[in-house]
PDB file of C-alpha atoms in Angstrom:
ATOM      1  CA  UNK A   1      33.784  93.409 209.924  1.00 44.00           C
ATOM      2  CA  UNK A   2      36.240  95.948 211.235  1.00 50.00           C
ATOM      3  CA  UNK A   3      37.861  98.297 208.768  1.00 53.00           C
ATOM      4  CA  UNK A   4      41.279  96.949 207.586  1.00 56.00           C
ATOM      5  CA  UNK A   5      40.705  93.355 208.695  1.00 68.00           C
ATOM      6  CA  UNK A   6      39.970  90.299 206.525  1.00 66.00           C
ATOM      7  CA  UNK A   7      37.347  87.702 207.158  1.00 74.00           C
ATOM      8  CA  UNK A   8      38.182  84.024 207.481  1.00 78.00           C
ATOM      9  CA  UNK A   9      36.998  83.471 203.922  1.00 77.00           C
ATOM     10  CA  UNK A  10      39.275  86.208 202.583  1.00 76.00           C
ATOM     11  CA  UNK A  11      42.212  84.808 204.579  1.00 81.00           C
ATOM     12  CA  UNK A  12      41.593  81.369 203.123  1.00 84.00           C
ATOM     13  CA  UNK A  13      41.529  82.869 199.635  1.00 77.00           C
ATOM     14  CA  UNK A  14      44.814  84.720 200.299  1.00 83.00           C
ATOM     15  CA  UNK A  15      46.419  81.507 201.566  1.00 85.00           C
ATOM     16  CA  UNK A  16      45.095  79.591 198.551  1.00 84.00           C
ATOM     17  CA  UNK A  17      46.403  82.208 196.110  1.00 81.00           C
ATOM     18  CA  UNK A  18      49.802  82.201 197.845  1.00 85.00           C
ATOM     19  CA  UNK A  19      49.937  78.412 197.862  1.00 85.00           C
ATOM     20  CA  UNK A  20      49.165  78.207 194.142  1.00 83.00           C
ATOM     21  CA  UNK A  21      51.769  80.901 193.382  1.00 86.00           C
ATOM     22  CA  UNK A  22      54.428  79.054 195.360  1.00 88.00           C
ATOM     23  CA  UNK A  23      53.417  75.717 193.865  1.00 86.00           C
ATOM     24  CA  UNK A  24      53.581  77.259 190.375  1.00 85.00           C
ATOM     25  CA  UNK A  25      57.067  78.599 191.157  1.00 87.00           C
ATOM     26  CA  UNK A  26      58.104  75.106 192.340  1.00 87.00           C
ATOM     27  CA  UNK A  27      56.770  73.567 189.133  1.00 85.00           C
ATOM     28  CA  UNK A  28      58.616  76.160 187.020  1.00 86.00           C
ATOM     29  CA  UNK A  29      61.842  75.139 188.752  1.00 88.00           C
ATOM     30  CA  UNK A  30      61.057  71.514 187.984  1.00 86.00           C
ATOM     31  CA  UNK A  31      60.518  72.442 184.338  1.00 87.00           C
ATOM     32  CA  UNK A  32      63.953  74.126 184.236  1.00 88.00           C
ATOM     33  CA  UNK A  33      65.591  71.053 185.795  1.00 87.00           C
ATOM     34  CA  UNK A  34      63.800  68.753 183.368  1.00 86.00           C
ATOM     35  CA  UNK A  35      64.910  70.901 180.435  1.00 89.00           C
ATOM     36  CA  UNK A  36      68.508  70.476 181.600  1.00 90.00           C
ATOM     37  CA  UNK A  37      68.009  66.714 181.899  1.00 88.00           C
ATOM     38  CA  UNK A  38      66.320  66.516 178.498  1.00 89.00           C
ATOM     39  CA  UNK A  39      69.175  68.541 176.984  1.00 90.00           C
ATOM     40  CA  UNK A  40      71.770  66.225 178.540  1.00 91.00           C
ATOM     41  CA  UNK A  41      69.863  63.144 177.389  1.00 90.00           C
ATOM     42  CA  UNK A  42      69.634  64.530 173.839  1.00 91.00           C
ATOM     43  CA  UNK A  43      73.385  65.195 173.862  1.00 93.00           C
ATOM     44  CA  UNK A  44      73.991  61.629 175.045  1.00 93.00           C
ATOM     45  CA  UNK A  45      71.606  60.305 172.390  1.00 92.00           C
ATOM     46  CA  UNK A  46      73.470  62.222 169.681  1.00 94.00           C
ATOM     47  CA  UNK A  47      76.785  60.876 170.993  1.00 94.00           C
ATOM     48  CA  UNK A  48      75.405  57.340 170.955  1.00 94.00           C
ATOM     49  CA  UNK A  49      74.115  57.801 167.398  1.00 94.00           C
ATOM     50  CA  UNK A  50      77.557  58.964 166.298  1.00 94.00           C
ATOM     51  CA  UNK A  51      79.114  55.997 168.117  1.00 94.00           C
ATOM     52  CA  UNK A  52      76.738  53.565 166.401  1.00 94.00           C
ATOM     53  CA  UNK A  53      77.569  55.134 163.027  1.00 95.00           C
ATOM     54  CA  UNK A  54      81.289  54.852 163.763  1.00 94.00           C
ATOM     55  CA  UNK A  55      80.993  51.198 164.780  1.00 94.00           C
ATOM     56  CA  UNK A  56      78.782  50.417 161.785  1.00 94.00           C
ATOM     57  CA  UNK A  57      81.257  52.088 159.413  1.00 94.00           C
ATOM     58  CA  UNK A  58      84.187  50.195 160.916  1.00 94.00           C
ATOM     59  CA  UNK A  59      82.293  46.909 160.736  1.00 94.00           C
ATOM     60  CA  UNK A  60      81.425  47.497 157.070  1.00 95.00           C
ATOM     61  CA  UNK A  61      85.031  48.499 156.307  1.00 95.00           C
ATOM     62  CA  UNK A  62      86.340  45.324 157.932  1.00 96.00           C
ATOM     63  CA  UNK A  63      83.853  43.179 156.001  1.00 95.00           C
ATOM     64  CA  UNK A  64      84.857  44.782 152.697  1.00 95.00           C
ATOM     65  CA  UNK A  65      88.546  44.310 153.528  1.00 96.00           C
ATOM     66  CA  UNK A  66      87.846  40.691 154.435  1.00 95.00           C
ATOM     67  CA  UNK A  67      86.097  40.174 151.091  1.00 95.00           C
ATOM     68  CA  UNK A  68      89.029  41.752 149.273  1.00 94.00           C
ATOM     69  CA  UNK A  69      91.498  39.476 151.075  1.00 94.00           C
ATOM     70  CA  UNK A  70      89.315  36.449 150.365  1.00 94.00           C
ATOM     71  CA  UNK A  71      89.267  37.280 146.644  1.00 93.00           C
ATOM     72  CA  UNK A  72      93.056  37.591 146.577  1.00 92.00           C
ATOM     73  CA  UNK A  73      93.717  34.371 148.468  1.00 91.00           C
ATOM     74  CA  UNK A  74      91.263  32.473 146.230  1.00 90.00           C
ATOM     75  CA  UNK A  75      93.084  33.821 143.167  1.00 87.00           C
ATOM     76  CA  UNK A  76      96.558  32.835 144.367  1.00 86.00           C
ATOM     77  CA  UNK A  77      95.402  29.492 145.752  1.00 84.00           C
ATOM     78  CA  UNK A  78      93.830  28.518 142.437  1.00 82.00           C
ATOM     79  CA  UNK A  79      96.332  29.858 139.944  1.00 76.00           C
ATOM     80  CA  UNK A  80      99.556  29.075 141.812  1.00 75.00           C
ATOM     81  CA  UNK A  81      98.446  25.456 142.213  1.00 77.00           C
ATOM     82  CA  UNK A  82      97.285  25.139 138.610  1.00 79.00           C
ATOM     83  CA  UNK A  83     100.481  26.705 137.266  1.00 75.00           C
ATOM     84  CA  UNK A  84     102.809  24.555 139.348  1.00 74.00           C
ATOM     85  CA  UNK A  85     100.969  21.274 138.738  1.00 79.00           C
ATOM     86  CA  UNK A  86     100.965  21.965 134.997  1.00 78.00           C
ATOM     87  CA  UNK A  87     104.659  22.912 135.150  1.00 73.00           C
ATOM     88  CA  UNK A  88     105.410  19.679 137.028  1.00 73.00           C
ATOM     89  CA  UNK A  89     103.541  17.557 134.495  1.00 75.00           C
ATOM     90  CA  UNK A  90     105.333  19.240 131.609  1.00 74.00           C
ATOM     91  CA  UNK A  91     108.608  18.356 133.267  1.00 75.00           C
ATOM     92  CA  UNK A  92     107.853  14.753 134.156  1.00 76.00           C
ATOM     93  CA  UNK A  93     105.039  13.492 131.899  1.00 76.00           C
ATOM     94  CA  UNK A  94     106.042  13.087 128.247  1.00 76.00           C
ATOM     95  CA  UNK A  95     102.513  12.177 127.170  1.00 79.00           C
ATOM     96  CA  UNK A  96     101.138  15.329 128.857  1.00 78.00           C
ATOM     97  CA  UNK A  97     103.904  17.408 127.274  1.00 74.00           C
ATOM     98  CA  UNK A  98     102.735  16.478 123.749  1.00 76.00           C
ATOM     99  CA  UNK A  99      99.656  18.685 124.148  1.00 76.00           C
ATOM    100  CA  UNK A 100     101.742  21.856 124.564  1.00 77.00           C
ATOM    101  CA  UNK A 101     104.363  23.651 122.529  1.00 77.00           C
ATOM    102  CA  UNK A 102     108.013  23.783 123.532  1.00 75.00           C
ATOM    103  CA  UNK A 103     107.706  27.155 125.259  1.00 74.00           C
ATOM    104  CA  UNK A 104     104.837  26.151 127.552  1.00 78.00           C
ATOM    105  CA  UNK A 105     107.135  25.194 130.432  1.00 76.00           C
ATOM    106  CA  UNK A 106     108.897  28.569 130.300  1.00 77.00           C
ATOM    107  CA  UNK A 107     105.572  30.421 130.188  1.00 75.00           C
ATOM    108  CA  UNK A 108     104.353  28.590 133.279  1.00 76.00           C
ATOM    109  CA  UNK A 109     107.622  29.272 135.090  1.00 77.00           C
ATOM    110  CA  UNK A 110     107.146  32.955 134.238  1.00 76.00           C
ATOM    111  CA  UNK A 111     103.580  32.841 135.576  1.00 78.00           C
ATOM    112  CA  UNK A 112     104.844  31.398 138.858  1.00 77.00           C
ATOM    113  CA  UNK A 113     107.610  34.013 139.118  1.00 77.00           C
ATOM    114  CA  UNK A 114     105.171  36.827 138.436  1.00 79.00           C
ATOM    115  CA  UNK A 115     102.720  35.342 140.933  1.00 82.00           C
ATOM    116  CA  UNK A 116     105.385  35.674 143.623  1.00 80.00           C
ATOM    117  CA  UNK A 117     106.000  39.245 142.542  1.00 80.00           C
ATOM    118  CA  UNK A 118     102.293  40.133 142.577  1.00 85.00           C
ATOM    119  CA  UNK A 119     101.496  38.463 145.886  1.00 86.00           C
ATOM    120  CA  UNK A 120     104.268  40.520 147.484  1.00 85.00           C
ATOM    121  CA  UNK A 121     102.790  43.620 145.858  1.00 87.00           C
ATOM    122  CA  UNK A 122      99.222  42.775 146.960  1.00 90.00           C
ATOM    123  CA  UNK A 123     100.261  42.017 150.534  1.00 91.00           C
ATOM    124  CA  UNK A 124     102.200  45.265 150.742  1.00 90.00           C
ATOM    125  CA  UNK A 125      99.357  47.282 149.192  1.00 92.00           C
ATOM    126  CA  UNK A 126      96.601  45.819 151.339  1.00 94.00           C
ATOM    127  CA  UNK A 127      98.790  46.295 154.419  1.00 93.00           C
ATOM    128  CA  UNK A 128      99.305  49.987 153.614  1.00 94.00           C
ATOM    129  CA  UNK A 129      95.601  50.441 152.802  1.00 95.00           C
ATOM    130  CA  UNK A 130      94.689  48.865 156.137  1.00 95.00           C
ATOM    131  CA  UNK A 131      96.836  51.404 157.975  1.00 94.00           C
ATOM    132  CA  UNK A 132      94.785  54.187 156.369  1.00 94.00           C
ATOM    133  CA  UNK A 133      91.436  52.803 157.582  1.00 94.00           C
ATOM    134  CA  UNK A 134      89.635  54.173 160.638  1.00 92.00           C
ATOM    135  CA  UNK A 135      89.260  50.819 162.412  1.00 93.00           C
ATOM    136  CA  UNK A 136      93.073  50.493 162.500  1.00 94.00           C
ATOM    137  CA  UNK A 137      93.243  53.451 164.924  1.00 93.00           C
ATOM    138  CA  UNK A 138      90.176  52.558 166.966  1.00 92.00           C
ATOM    139  CA  UNK A 139      90.774  52.300 170.727  1.00 90.00           C
ATOM    140  CA  UNK A 140      90.093  48.640 171.457  1.00 90.00           C
ATOM    141  CA  UNK A 141      89.312  47.505 174.980  1.00 86.00           C
ATOM    142  CA  UNK A 142      90.873  44.119 174.254  1.00 86.00           C
ATOM    143  CA  UNK A 143      94.693  44.287 173.995  1.00 90.00           C
ATOM    144  CA  UNK A 144      94.834  40.973 172.124  1.00 92.00           C
ATOM    145  CA  UNK A 145      92.421  42.303 169.529  1.00 93.00           C
ATOM    146  CA  UNK A 146      94.534  45.452 169.192  1.00 93.00           C
ATOM    147  CA  UNK A 147      97.550  43.233 168.469  1.00 94.00           C
ATOM    148  CA  UNK A 148      95.544  41.376 165.816  1.00 93.00           C
ATOM    149  CA  UNK A 149      94.688  44.649 164.090  1.00 94.00           C
ATOM    150  CA  UNK A 150      98.294  45.804 164.084  1.00 93.00           C
ATOM    151  CA  UNK A 151      99.526  42.470 162.702  1.00 92.00           C
ATOM    152  CA  UNK A 152      97.101  42.295 159.762  1.00 94.00           C
ATOM    153  CA  UNK A 153      98.779  41.257 156.487  1.00 92.00           C
ATOM    154  CA  UNK A 154     102.227  41.523 158.036  1.00 88.00           C
ATOM    155  CA  UNK A 155     104.981  39.452 156.437  1.00 82.00           C
ATOM    156  CA  UNK A 156     108.733  39.391 156.071  1.00 77.00           C
ATOM    157  CA  UNK A 157     110.773  39.208 152.881  1.00 70.00           C
ATOM    158  CA  UNK A 158     113.066  36.882 154.801  1.00 69.00           C
ATOM    159  CA  UNK A 159     110.618  34.104 154.019  1.00 65.00           C
ATOM    160  CA  UNK A 160     112.110  34.060 150.506  1.00 70.00           C
ATOM    161  CA  UNK A 161     115.502  32.382 150.174  1.00 69.00           C
ATOM    162  CA  UNK A 162     118.402  34.780 149.631  1.00 69.00           C
ATOM    163  CA  UNK A 163     119.548  33.265 146.323  1.00 67.00           C
ATOM    164  CA  UNK A 164     116.066  33.479 144.800  1.00 70.00           C
ATOM    165  CA  UNK A 165     115.458  36.911 146.289  1.00 66.00           C
ATOM    166  CA  UNK A 166     118.704  38.224 144.801  1.00 68.00           C
ATOM    167  CA  UNK A 167     117.718  36.854 141.397  1.00 65.00           C
ATOM    168  CA  UNK A 168     114.272  38.438 141.632  1.00 66.00           C
ATOM    169  CA  UNK A 169     115.771  41.810 142.563  1.00 64.00           C
ATOM    170  CA  UNK A 170     117.980  41.713 139.463  1.00 61.00           C
ATOM    171  CA  UNK A 171     114.822  41.525 137.371  1.00 57.00           C
ATOM    172  CA  UNK A 172     113.808  45.056 138.346  1.00 57.00           C
ATOM    173  CA  UNK A 173     114.822  48.037 136.246  1.00 53.00           C
ATOM    174  CA  UNK A 174     114.410  51.709 137.035  1.00 54.00           C
ATOM    175  CA  UNK A 175     111.647  53.410 135.049  1.00 53.00           C
ATOM    176  CA  UNK A 176     110.706  57.088 135.575  1.00 58.00           C
ATOM    177  CA  UNK A 177     112.109  57.149 139.086  1.00 54.00           C
ATOM    178  CA  UNK A 178     110.434  53.858 140.034  1.00 52.00           C
ATOM    179  CA  UNK A 179     111.186  50.182 139.569  1.00 50.00           C
ATOM    180  CA  UNK A 180     109.439  47.670 137.327  1.00 55.00           C
ATOM    181  CA  UNK A 181     110.097  43.969 136.832  1.00 55.00           C
ATOM    182  CA  UNK A 182     110.456  44.180 133.050  1.00 53.00           C
ATOM    183  CA  UNK A 183     113.278  41.603 132.922  1.00 61.00           C
ATOM    184  CA  UNK A 184     111.852  39.060 135.339  1.00 60.00           C
ATOM    185  CA  UNK A 185     110.959  36.650 132.549  1.00 62.00           C
ATOM    186  CA  UNK A 186     114.602  36.645 131.371  1.00 64.00           C
ATOM    187  CA  UNK A 187     115.861  35.285 134.678  1.00 68.00           C
ATOM    188  CA  UNK A 188     116.211  31.528 134.606  1.00 74.00           C
ATOM    189  CA  UNK A 189     115.313  29.383 137.580  1.00 71.00           C
ATOM    190  CA  UNK A 190     115.967  25.703 138.023  1.00 74.00           C
ATOM    191  CA  UNK A 191     113.152  23.239 138.699  1.00 77.00           C
ATOM    192  CA  UNK A 192     114.098  23.172 142.373  1.00 80.00           C
ATOM    193  CA  UNK A 193     114.008  26.963 142.510  1.00 76.00           C
ATOM    194  CA  UNK A 194     110.559  27.020 140.866  1.00 77.00           C
ATOM    195  CA  UNK A 195     109.424  24.573 143.532  1.00 78.00           C
ATOM    196  CA  UNK A 196     110.867  26.855 146.227  1.00 79.00           C
ATOM    197  CA  UNK A 197     109.029  29.822 144.691  1.00 78.00           C
ATOM    198  CA  UNK A 198     105.820  27.816 144.753  1.00 79.00           C
ATOM    199  CA  UNK A 199     106.374  27.094 148.467  1.00 82.00           C
ATOM    200  CA  UNK A 200     107.005  30.794 149.117  1.00 84.00           C
ATOM    201  CA  UNK A 201     103.747  31.561 147.323  1.00 83.00           C
ATOM    202  CA  UNK A 202     101.942  29.093 149.544  1.00 85.00           C
ATOM    203  CA  UNK A 203     103.440  30.551 152.739  1.00 85.00           C
ATOM    204  CA  UNK A 204     102.720  34.136 151.707  1.00 86.00           C
ATOM    205  CA  UNK A 205      99.185  33.199 150.714  1.00 88.00           C
ATOM    206  CA  UNK A 206      98.678  31.786 154.207  1.00 89.00           C
ATOM    207  CA  UNK A 207      99.013  35.333 155.522  1.00 90.00           C
ATOM    208  CA  UNK A 208      95.804  36.240 153.703  1.00 91.00           C
ATOM    209  CA  UNK A 209      94.002  33.325 155.369  1.00 90.00           C
ATOM    210  CA  UNK A 210      95.423  34.225 158.803  1.00 93.00           C
ATOM    211  CA  UNK A 211      94.410  37.862 158.377  1.00 94.00           C
ATOM    212  CA  UNK A 212      90.916  36.858 157.222  1.00 95.00           C
ATOM    213  CA  UNK A 213      90.463  34.994 160.521  1.00 95.00           C
ATOM    214  CA  UNK A 214      91.664  38.080 162.403  1.00 95.00           C
ATOM    215  CA  UNK A 215      89.300  40.304 160.390  1.00 95.00           C
ATOM    216  CA  UNK A 216      86.421  38.010 161.283  1.00 95.00           C
ATOM    217  CA  UNK A 217      87.223  38.441 164.983  1.00 95.00           C
ATOM    218  CA  UNK A 218      87.475  42.216 164.533  1.00 95.00           C
ATOM    219  CA  UNK A 219      84.143  42.296 162.691  1.00 94.00           C
ATOM    220  CA  UNK A 220      82.472  40.311 165.477  1.00 95.00           C
ATOM    221  CA  UNK A 221      83.879  42.773 168.004  1.00 94.00           C
ATOM    222  CA  UNK A 222      82.372  45.756 166.189  1.00 94.00           C
ATOM    223  CA  UNK A 223      79.033  43.946 165.779  1.00 94.00           C
ATOM    224  CA  UNK A 224      78.841  43.252 169.521  1.00 94.00           C
ATOM    225  CA  UNK A 225      79.892  46.788 170.383  1.00 94.00           C
ATOM    226  CA  UNK A 226      77.290  48.184 167.979  1.00 94.00           C
ATOM    227  CA  UNK A 227      74.608  45.981 169.536  1.00 95.00           C
ATOM    228  CA  UNK A 228      75.537  47.142 173.057  1.00 94.00           C
ATOM    229  CA  UNK A 229      75.595  50.820 172.094  1.00 94.00           C
ATOM    230  CA  UNK A 230      72.305  50.428 170.198  1.00 94.00           C
ATOM    231  CA  UNK A 231      70.696  48.972 173.325  1.00 95.00           C
ATOM    232  CA  UNK A 232      72.034  51.907 175.348  1.00 93.00           C
ATOM    233  CA  UNK A 233      70.659  54.265 172.703  1.00 93.00           C
ATOM    234  CA  UNK A 234      67.226  52.646 172.934  1.00 94.00           C
ATOM    235  CA  UNK A 235      67.220  53.051 176.717  1.00 93.00           C
ATOM    236  CA  UNK A 236      68.318  56.679 176.412  1.00 92.00           C
ATOM    237  CA  UNK A 237      65.595  57.343 173.846  1.00 91.00           C
ATOM    238  CA  UNK A 238      62.929  55.928 176.166  1.00 92.00           C
ATOM    239  CA  UNK A 239      64.367  57.883 179.095  1.00 89.00           C
ATOM    240  CA  UNK A 240      64.393  61.060 176.995  1.00 89.00           C
ATOM    241  CA  UNK A 241      60.733  60.594 176.108  1.00 90.00           C
ATOM    242  CA  UNK A 242      59.858  60.055 179.766  1.00 90.00           C
ATOM    243  CA  UNK A 243      61.710  63.227 180.751  1.00 88.00           C
ATOM    244  CA  UNK A 244      59.887  65.199 178.054  1.00 88.00           C
ATOM    245  CA  UNK A 245      56.524  63.863 179.248  1.00 90.00           C
ATOM    246  CA  UNK A 246      57.347  64.879 182.814  1.00 89.00           C
ATOM    247  CA  UNK A 247      58.502  68.305 181.646  1.00 88.00           C
ATOM    248  CA  UNK A 248      55.233  68.809 179.740  1.00 89.00           C
ATOM    249  CA  UNK A 249      53.300  67.576 182.770  1.00 88.00           C
ATOM    250  CA  UNK A 250      55.031  70.151 184.983  1.00 87.00           C
ATOM    251  CA  UNK A 251      54.378  72.903 182.422  1.00 88.00           C
ATOM    252  CA  UNK A 252      50.662  72.099 182.213  1.00 91.00           C
ATOM    253  CA  UNK A 253      50.357  71.764 186.000  1.00 89.00           C
ATOM    254  CA  UNK A 254      52.182  75.068 186.460  1.00 87.00           C
ATOM    255  CA  UNK A 255      49.752  76.788 184.069  1.00 89.00           C
ATOM    256  CA  UNK A 256      46.836  75.243 185.925  1.00 90.00           C
ATOM    257  CA  UNK A 257      48.130  76.438 189.332  1.00 88.00           C
ATOM    258  CA  UNK A 258      48.664  79.935 187.921  1.00 87.00           C
ATOM    259  CA  UNK A 259      45.048  79.941 186.731  1.00 88.00           C
ATOM    260  CA  UNK A 260      43.893  78.726 190.144  1.00 86.00           C
ATOM    261  CA  UNK A 261      46.000  81.434 191.807  1.00 86.00           C
ATOM    262  CA  UNK A 262      44.370  84.114 189.642  1.00 87.00           C
ATOM    263  CA  UNK A 263      40.929  82.693 190.357  1.00 87.00           C
ATOM    264  CA  UNK A 264      41.678  82.757 194.087  1.00 82.00           C
ATOM    265  CA  UNK A 265      42.703  86.420 193.808  1.00 83.00           C
ATOM    266  CA  UNK A 266      39.545  87.242 191.815  1.00 86.00           C
ATOM    267  CA  UNK A 267      37.359  85.583 194.443  1.00 82.00           C
ATOM    268  CA  UNK A 268      39.316  87.442 197.120  1.00 79.00           C
ATOM    269  CA  UNK A 269      38.690  90.819 195.455  1.00 83.00           C
ATOM    270  CA  UNK A 270      35.038  89.951 194.945  1.00 81.00           C
ATOM    271  CA  UNK A 271      34.705  88.903 198.549  1.00 78.00           C
ATOM    272  CA  UNK A 272      36.366  92.120 199.799  1.00 78.00           C
ATOM    273  CA  UNK A 273      34.090  94.222 197.616  1.00 79.00           C
ATOM    274  CA  UNK A 274      30.981  92.381 198.833  1.00 77.00           C
ATOM    275  CA  UNK A 275      32.111  92.762 202.441  1.00 72.00           C
ATOM    276  CA  UNK A 276      32.645  96.501 202.008  1.00 74.00           C
ATOM    277  CA  UNK A 277      29.173  96.891 200.442  1.00 73.00           C
ATOM    278  CA  UNK A 278      27.608  95.110 203.381  1.00 70.00           C
ATOM    279  CA  UNK A 279      29.066  97.583 205.851  1.00 61.00           C
TER     280      UNK A 279
END
């Protein structure tokens, strides 16, 4: 061996050490890229989790609102019918009338009047409560569904005849800056007007039933959206695990190549030393 020159074995060891160093550098770059991908996947997973929670909350809110509306419509359907049928029998059936005192008919008329007052109050209240719920401001992909949300529990006072409406308004008195219907029972309505009130009750109560159907459609929408986003979340979770496995694989392989590079350098030094001793 000439002084300053390497043998073929030493050259091979130098090439091997260089190859392992370069390969280790390549693997380190892959690890950095995988870390970026894993970070992006984790951000997407967190966004999907928040989306699922939002959809789940909206679905639960809609179901609770639907249950509330169902309770109200059941109440008004039952009591308005019972009150009016009893009122009608007291007016037309003398034998039926004998089982009640003379004020029974007036009491039932008052119940019917107050039912109209309370159904207006409940429709207004549930409408205002709906406007304060998150699902009301959700960005729906379906324009028709958006229109259904905006029309929930909507009604017009014009449904009530003007003469009856004017009488009902006179029953309100101002109390502490607000209005209460303290004198509603003192307002007298004819049998025909009581019948008209009963019909108004029926028409207003229909709005609960219509809105319940709309709420059911809205609930189904959120359930489907939640299912789709959950499936996307599952795929992202699997993809995230795969990216982490690849990242760990690159890390371990990089460590191994660094060890091999060091071993190649050690063998190179040993070989150079042995060659120098043999001179």
